[in-house]
C-alpha positions as a LaTeX table, in Angstrom:
\begin{tabular}{lrrr}
\hline
Residue & $x$ (\AA) & $y$ (\AA) & $z$ (\AA) \\
\hline
Met1 & $-36.57$ & 72.31 & 33.29 \\
Ile2 & $-34.32$ & 74.29 & 31.04 \\
Val3 & $-31.03$ & 75.95 & 32.13 \\
Arg4 & $-29.00$ & 77.77 & 29.66 \\
Arg5 & $-25.98$ & 80.17 & 29.65 \\
Val6 & $-26.75$ & 83.77 & 28.99 \\
Asp7 & $-24.55$ & 86.98 & 29.19 \\
Gly8 & $-23.56$ & 87.43 & 32.78 \\
Gly9 & $-24.65$ & 83.98 & 34.14 \\
Leu10 & $-27.49$ & 81.57 & 33.71 \\
Glu11 & $-31.12$ & 81.60 & 32.89 \\
Ala12 & $-33.51$ & 78.80 & 34.27 \\
Leu13 & $-37.05$ & 78.18 & 33.10 \\
Ala14 & $-39.04$ & 76.67 & 36.02 \\
Pro15 & $-42.30$ & 75.09 & 34.74 \\
Ala16 & $-45.67$ & 74.68 & 36.37 \\
Lys17 & $-47.00$ & 71.28 & 37.10 \\
Leu18 & $-50.42$ & 69.58 & 36.96 \\
Asn19 & $-51.58$ & 66.51 & 38.99 \\
Leu20 & $-53.36$ & 64.24 & 36.48 \\
Phe21 & $-53.86$ & 61.77 & 39.34 \\
Leu22 & $-53.56$ & 62.28 & 42.95 \\
Glu23 & $-54.59$ & 59.64 & 45.61 \\
Val24 & $-54.18$ & 60.06 & 49.38 \\
Arg25 & $-53.17$ & 56.65 & 50.71 \\
Gly26 & $-53.00$ & 57.44 & 54.40 \\
Arg27 & $-51.50$ & 59.63 & 57.07 \\
Arg28 & $-47.86$ & 59.23 & 58.05 \\
Pro29 & $-46.37$ & 59.31 & 61.65 \\
Asp30 & $-44.59$ & 62.44 & 60.65 \\
Gly31 & $-47.88$ & 64.33 & 60.09 \\
Tyr32 & $-47.63$ & 64.24 & 56.24 \\
His33 & $-49.95$ & 62.21 & 53.99 \\
Glu34 & $-48.78$ & 59.25 & 51.95 \\
Leu35 & $-49.42$ & 60.21 & 48.23 \\
Glu36 & $-49.44$ & 58.56 & 44.81 \\
Thr37 & $-49.59$ & 61.13 & 42.04 \\
Leu38 & $-48.96$ & 61.33 & 38.26 \\
Met39 & $-47.52$ & 64.87 & 37.68 \\
Val40 & $-46.61$ & 66.50 & 34.43 \\
Ala41 & $-44.75$ & 69.82 & 33.64 \\
Val42 & $-46.36$ & 72.27 & 31.36 \\
Asp43 & $-45.07$ & 75.23 & 29.40 \\
Leu44 & $-45.94$ & 78.05 & 31.90 \\
Tyr45 & $-42.71$ & 79.21 & 33.31 \\
Asp46 & $-41.12$ & 81.31 & 36.02 \\
Val47 & $-37.74$ & 82.59 & 34.93 \\
Leu48 & $-34.65$ & 82.81 & 37.13 \\
Arg49 & $-31.52$ & 84.73 & 36.28 \\
Val50 & $-28.51$ & 83.59 & 38.31 \\
Ala51 & $-25.01$ & 85.01 & 38.37 \\
Glu52 & $-22.04$ & 84.92 & 40.58 \\
Gly53 & $-22.31$ & 86.98 & 43.74 \\
Pro54 & $-19.29$ & 89.11 & 44.44 \\
Ser55 & $-20.30$ & 89.62 & 48.09 \\
Gly56 & $-20.05$ & 85.81 & 48.81 \\
Arg57 & $-23.64$ & 85.85 & 49.96 \\
Ile58 & $-27.04$ & 84.75 & 48.37 \\
Glu59 & $-28.86$ & 87.85 & 47.11 \\
Phe60 & $-32.35$ & 87.32 & 45.98 \\
Arg61 & $-34.87$ & 89.74 & 44.30 \\
Cys62 & $-38.25$ & 88.95 & 42.93 \\
Asp63 & $-40.70$ & 90.97 & 40.81 \\
Asp64 & $-43.72$ & 89.83 & 42.86 \\
Pro65 & $-43.89$ & 92.06 & 46.06 \\
Gly66 & $-46.24$ & 89.68 & 47.56 \\
Leu67 & $-43.74$ & 86.96 & 48.00 \\
Pro68 & $-41.20$ & 86.79 & 50.92 \\
Ala69 & $-37.64$ & 87.50 & 49.88 \\
Gly70 & $-35.96$ & 86.18 & 53.06 \\
Pro71 & $-34.93$ & 82.65 & 54.19 \\
Glu72 & $-38.59$ & 81.35 & 54.16 \\
Asn73 & $-38.56$ & 81.74 & 50.36 \\
Leu74 & $-37.81$ & 78.32 & 48.74 \\
Val75 & $-35.43$ & 79.80 & 46.28 \\
Val76 & $-33.20$ & 81.18 & 49.09 \\
Arg77 & $-33.69$ & 77.95 & 51.14 \\
Ala78 & $-32.50$ & 75.98 & 48.10 \\
Ala79 & $-29.50$ & 78.13 & 47.50 \\
Glu80 & $-28.40$ & 78.11 & 51.13 \\
Arg81 & $-29.00$ & 74.35 & 51.47 \\
Leu82 & $-26.87$ & 73.63 & 48.36 \\
Arg83 & $-24.15$ & 76.02 & 49.53 \\
Ala84 & $-23.92$ & 74.43 & 53.05 \\
Ala85 & $-24.00$ & 70.90 & 51.65 \\
Ser86 & $-21.36$ & 71.54 & 49.10 \\
Gly87 & $-19.05$ & 73.59 & 51.43 \\
Thr88 & $-18.59$ & 76.29 & 48.84 \\
Asp89 & $-17.96$ & 79.83 & 49.89 \\
Arg90 & $-19.18$ & 81.32 & 46.61 \\
Gly91 & $-22.22$ & 83.54 & 46.44 \\
Ala92 & $-24.88$ & 84.15 & 43.90 \\
Thr93 & $-27.46$ & 86.80 & 42.76 \\
Ile94 & $-30.81$ & 85.41 & 41.94 \\
Glu95 & $-33.57$ & 87.35 & 40.16 \\
Leu96 & $-36.87$ & 85.68 & 39.86 \\
Arg97 & $-39.71$ & 86.73 & 37.41 \\
Lys98 & $-42.97$ & 85.12 & 38.35 \\
Ser99 & $-45.57$ & 83.92 & 35.88 \\
Ile100 & $-46.88$ & 80.88 & 37.82 \\
Pro101 & $-49.53$ & 82.03 & 40.45 \\
Ala102 & $-48.75$ & 81.33 & 44.08 \\
Gly103 & $-51.08$ & 79.16 & 46.12 \\
Ala104 & $-52.68$ & 77.66 & 43.03 \\
Gly105 & $-51.49$ & 73.99 & 43.33 \\
Leu106 & $-49.10$ & 74.52 & 40.32 \\
Gly107 & $-45.87$ & 73.99 & 42.17 \\
Gly108 & $-44.39$ & 77.29 & 41.33 \\
Gly109 & $-42.33$ & 77.62 & 44.56 \\
Ser110 & $-41.09$ & 74.02 & 44.36 \\
Ser111 & $-40.12$ & 74.50 & 40.66 \\
Asp112 & $-38.25$ & 77.71 & 41.47 \\
Ala113 & $-36.39$ & 75.77 & 44.22 \\
Ala114 & $-35.40$ & 72.95 & 41.88 \\
Ala115 & $-34.46$ & 75.37 & 39.13 \\
Thr116 & $-32.24$ & 77.08 & 41.75 \\
Leu117 & $-30.47$ & 73.84 & 42.65 \\
Ala118 & $-29.80$ & 72.89 & 39.05 \\
Ala119 & $-28.57$ & 76.36 & 38.00 \\
Leu120 & $-26.21$ & 76.98 & 41.04 \\
Asp121 & $-24.82$ & 73.42 & 40.65 \\
Leu122 & $-23.80$ & 74.44 & 37.25 \\
Leu123 & $-22.78$ & 77.98 & 38.00 \\
Trp124 & $-20.54$ & 76.90 & 40.89 \\
Asp125 & $-19.39$ & 73.69 & 38.97 \\
Leu126 & $-20.19$ & 71.48 & 41.89 \\
Arg127 & $-21.23$ & 68.33 & 39.85 \\
Thr128 & $-23.42$ & 67.14 & 42.58 \\
Pro129 & $-24.43$ & 63.43 & 42.01 \\
Pro130 & $-28.08$ & 63.25 & 40.88 \\
Gly131 & $-29.03$ & 61.21 & 43.95 \\
Arg132 & $-27.59$ & 63.67 & 46.30 \\
Leu133 & $-29.41$ & 66.57 & 44.55 \\
Asp134 & $-32.66$ & 64.68 & 44.78 \\
Ala135 & $-32.07$ & 64.19 & 48.55 \\
Leu136 & $-31.46$ & 67.90 & 48.98 \\
Ala137 & $-34.57$ & 68.67 & 47.02 \\
Gly138 & $-36.54$ & 66.31 & 49.33 \\
Glu139 & $-35.28$ & 68.32 & 52.28 \\
Ile140 & $-36.49$ & 71.60 & 50.86 \\
Gly141 & $-39.99$ & 70.60 & 49.86 \\
Ser142 & $-42.20$ & 67.72 & 48.87 \\
Asp143 & $-42.47$ & 68.45 & 45.16 \\
Val144 & $-39.02$ & 69.80 & 44.53 \\
Ala145 & $-37.53$ & 66.60 & 43.38 \\
Phe146 & $-40.13$ & 66.13 & 40.67 \\
Phe147 & $-38.94$ & 69.17 & 38.82 \\
Leu148 & $-35.41$ & 67.79 & 38.61 \\
His149 & $-36.91$ & 64.82 & 36.65 \\
Ala150 & $-39.70$ & 66.65 & 34.64 \\
Pro151 & $-41.58$ & 66.42 & 32.39 \\
Ala152 & $-43.49$ & 63.50 & 33.81 \\
Ala153 & $-43.26$ & 61.25 & 36.85 \\
Val154 & $-45.18$ & 59.11 & 39.39 \\
Cys155 & $-44.38$ & 60.60 & 42.84 \\
Arg156 & $-44.95$ & 58.71 & 46.01 \\
Gly157 & $-44.25$ & 59.22 & 49.82 \\
Arg158 & $-44.99$ & 62.80 & 50.60 \\
Gly159 & $-44.12$ & 63.53 & 46.90 \\
Glu160 & $-40.33$ & 63.34 & 47.22 \\
Leu161 & $-39.97$ & 59.74 & 45.75 \\
Val162 & $-39.80$ & 60.19 & 42.09 \\
Glu163 & $-40.17$ & 57.68 & 39.30 \\
Pro164 & $-39.74$ & 59.44 & 35.94 \\
Ile165 & $-41.85$ & 58.18 & 32.99 \\
Pro166 & $-41.69$ & 58.91 & 29.33 \\
Ala167 & $-44.36$ & 60.92 & 27.66 \\
Ala168 & $-45.77$ & 59.18 & 24.51 \\
Gly169 & $-47.11$ & 62.28 & 22.89 \\
Pro170 & $-48.04$ & 65.99 & 23.55 \\
Leu171 & $-51.04$ & 66.73 & 25.75 \\
His172 & $-52.95$ & 70.00 & 25.48 \\
Phe173 & $-54.65$ & 71.83 & 28.38 \\
Val174 & $-56.73$ & 74.81 & 29.19 \\
Leu175 & $-55.64$ & 76.08 & 32.69 \\
Val176 & $-57.77$ & 78.34 & 34.89 \\
Cys177 & $-56.56$ & 80.05 & 38.03 \\
Pro178 & $-59.34$ & 81.91 & 40.17 \\
Pro179 & $-58.35$ & 85.12 & 41.76 \\
Phe180 & $-57.92$ & 83.58 & 45.20 \\
Gly181 & $-55.81$ & 80.79 & 46.68 \\
Val182 & $-56.56$ & 77.80 & 48.91 \\
Ala183 & $-54.68$ & 76.88 & 52.12 \\
Thr184 & $-53.08$ & 73.58 & 51.38 \\
Ala185 & $-52.66$ & 72.52 & 54.99 \\
Glu186 & $-56.44$ & 73.16 & 55.61 \\
Val187 & $-57.31$ & 71.08 & 52.49 \\
Tyr188 & $-55.23$ & 68.13 & 53.84 \\
Arg189 & $-56.94$ & 68.46 & 57.22 \\
Arg190 & $-60.27$ & 68.03 & 55.49 \\
Val191 & $-59.48$ & 65.26 & 53.19 \\
Glu192 & $-61.10$ & 61.90 & 53.75 \\
Val193 & $-58.59$ & 59.05 & 53.41 \\
Pro194 & $-60.25$ & 56.15 & 51.69 \\
Asp195 & $-60.23$ & 52.60 & 52.96 \\
Arg196 & $-59.49$ & 51.36 & 49.57 \\
Pro197 & $-57.19$ & 53.76 & 47.51 \\
Arg198 & $-58.06$ & 54.30 & 43.88 \\
Pro199 & $-55.42$ & 52.52 & 41.73 \\
Ile200 & $-53.29$ & 54.80 & 39.54 \\
Gly201 & $-52.88$ & 52.02 & 36.85 \\
Pro202 & $-55.58$ & 53.23 & 34.39 \\
Ala203 & $-54.30$ & 56.86 & 34.36 \\
Leu204 & $-50.74$ & 55.69 & 34.08 \\
Glu205 & $-51.47$ & 53.27 & 31.24 \\
Ala206 & $-53.41$ & 55.92 & 29.27 \\
Phe207 & $-50.51$ & 58.41 & 29.71 \\
Arg208 & $-47.91$ & 55.90 & 28.54 \\
Leu209 & $-49.91$ & 54.94 & 25.57 \\
Gly210 & $-50.51$ & 58.62 & 24.68 \\
Asp211 & $-54.30$ & 58.11 & 24.75 \\
Pro212 & $-55.80$ & 61.47 & 25.66 \\
Thr213 & $-59.38$ & 60.23 & 25.55 \\
Ala214 & $-58.64$ & 57.34 & 28.09 \\
Leu215 & $-56.48$ & 59.74 & 30.20 \\
Gly216 & $-59.29$ & 62.17 & 30.32 \\
Ala217 & $-61.65$ & 59.58 & 31.79 \\
Ser218 & $-59.12$ & 58.58 & 34.32 \\
Leu219 & $-58.25$ & 62.13 & 35.81 \\
Phe220 & $-58.69$ & 61.94 & 39.52 \\
Asn221 & $-57.83$ & 64.13 & 42.64 \\
Arg222 & $-58.69$ & 63.01 & 46.09 \\
Leu223 & $-58.25$ & 66.47 & 47.33 \\
Glu224 & $-60.84$ & 68.07 & 45.13 \\
Pro225 & $-63.97$ & 67.59 & 47.42 \\
Ala226 & $-62.09$ & 68.92 & 50.41 \\
Ala227 & $-60.83$ & 71.93 & 48.46 \\
Val228 & $-64.40$ & 72.68 & 47.20 \\
Ala229 & $-65.94$ & 72.39 & 50.66 \\
Leu230 & $-63.23$ & 74.83 & 51.94 \\
Ala231 & $-63.72$ & 77.33 & 48.94 \\
Pro232 & $-67.14$ & 76.73 & 47.44 \\
Ala233 & $-66.19$ & 79.19 & 44.50 \\
Leu234 & $-63.99$ & 76.58 & 43.25 \\
Gly235 & $-67.02$ & 74.57 & 42.41 \\
Arg236 & $-68.16$ & 77.23 & 39.99 \\
Val237 & $-64.94$ & 77.09 & 38.12 \\
Gly238 & $-65.29$ & 73.28 & 37.86 \\
Ala239 & $-68.82$ & 73.68 & 36.54 \\
Ala240 & $-67.71$ & 76.15 & 33.97 \\
Leu241 & $-65.24$ & 73.70 & 32.68 \\
Ala242 & $-67.99$ & 71.06 & 32.50 \\
Thr243 & $-69.92$ & 73.19 & 29.90 \\
Leu244 & $-67.15$ & 73.14 & 27.41 \\
Gly245 & $-68.48$ & 70.23 & 25.18 \\
Pro246 & $-66.75$ & 67.43 & 23.28 \\
Gly247 & $-63.46$ & 69.18 & 22.86 \\
Leu248 & $-62.85$ & 68.73 & 26.62 \\
Leu249 & $-61.84$ & 65.14 & 27.56 \\
Gly250 & $-61.69$ & 65.63 & 31.38 \\
Ser251 & $-60.91$ & 68.16 & 33.88 \\
Gly252 & $-59.61$ & 68.43 & 37.43 \\
Leu253 & $-58.09$ & 70.31 & 40.24 \\
Ser254 & $-54.19$ & 70.59 & 40.35 \\
Gly255 & $-52.90$ & 69.70 & 43.78 \\
Ser256 & $-54.86$ & 71.36 & 46.51 \\
Gly257 & $-55.94$ & 74.05 & 44.19 \\
Ser258 & $-57.08$ & 76.69 & 43.43 \\
Ala259 & $-56.13$ & 76.13 & 39.74 \\
Trp260 & $-58.17$ & 73.83 & 37.40 \\
Phe261 & $-57.23$ & 72.31 & 34.19 \\
Gly262 & $-59.06$ & 70.69 & 31.27 \\
Leu263 & $-57.49$ & 68.01 & 29.08 \\
Cys264 & $-58.41$ & 68.95 & 25.51 \\
Arg265 & $-58.62$ & 66.92 & 22.26 \\
Asp266 & $-56.16$ & 69.14 & 20.34 \\
Pro267 & $-54.62$ & 72.67 & 20.47 \\
Gly268 & $-57.59$ & 74.12 & 18.66 \\
Ala269 & $-59.99$ & 72.80 & 21.28 \\
Ala270 & $-57.73$ & 74.15 & 24.01 \\
Arg271 & $-57.75$ & 77.61 & 22.45 \\
Lys272 & $-61.59$ & 77.49 & 22.00 \\
Ala273 & $-61.95$ & 76.38 & 25.68 \\
Ala274 & $-59.70$ & 79.29 & 26.80 \\
Asp275 & $-61.88$ & 81.81 & 24.92 \\
Thr276 & $-65.00$ & 80.54 & 26.45 \\
Leu277 & $-63.59$ & 80.33 & 30.10 \\
Arg278 & $-62.41$ & 83.94 & 29.87 \\
Thr279 & $-66.17$ & 84.99 & 29.60 \\
Leu280 & $-67.35$ & 82.48 & 32.18 \\
Thr281 & $-64.80$ & 83.03 & 34.95 \\
Gln282 & $-62.95$ & 85.89 & 36.63 \\
Gly283 & $-59.72$ & 83.83 & 36.69 \\
Arg284 & $-56.55$ & 83.96 & 34.63 \\
Val285 & $-56.71$ & 81.48 & 31.65 \\
Trp286 & $-53.86$ & 79.90 & 29.75 \\
Val287 & $-53.38$ & 77.28 & 26.97 \\
Val288 & $-50.51$ & 75.02 & 28.06 \\
Ser289 & $-49.12$ & 71.68 & 26.87 \\
Cys290 & $-46.62$ & 69.02 & 28.00 \\
Gly291 & $-44.59$ & 66.21 & 26.33 \\
Pro292 & $-42.62$ & 66.03 & 23.09 \\
\hline
\end{tabular}
């Protein structure tokens, strides 16, 4: 996440995320599922502009009319939660420009919330201890804390327990978002929790070594069969990725979908894959990367 000063306030770049590995290890007493996931942030960003609010209230605007602008929006929830926890009476105006599709498993709402916490903490000069900011993030949403530690981490619990890890080298992806979303809660209701969870070790080791070939062979998402059963058109997107040839090292669904990604050998292979996918699918296609 990038937060920088601009004329009149701050600008925060809130990245999308991909799940390179996602295992469901069980169902918790609180109704959530116990997860173990390797997540990376990629260079597809929402942009937030944050400034002092002379009214003393949180005022929020978004360029996507399909998103709620009230207290149910994660940006508003994050701002109000930080305001209450800090005891400040200062306000803010927040403008959000969306590029990350909603309902795609890319974490856009969670990333926006994390960017809000980081930007307002700086704007209001709160100097909140990192552990406290993580705790607030966990109260707002399962993936929010990850984005405070991006670009890469292993996340456990319901996603709020974050272990940052270094990226050994850049990774290049083609990303496809179909023109429909998938209901996350319904995907989790349909998922089959395994008796013996798949270990994260091979994917994590390949990531730490910067070995994209080994990582491509280790990509995994336990939610994928449930998501495809719920929305069979997702299977056609996955099949289109499978036709891309040797430049594609592996592919998978991000989160509960509907976005798919392909890990590519290099930037040229990613651009070639994107050109092909634009003719094979009706979805939006991007070339993205993560790492140094």
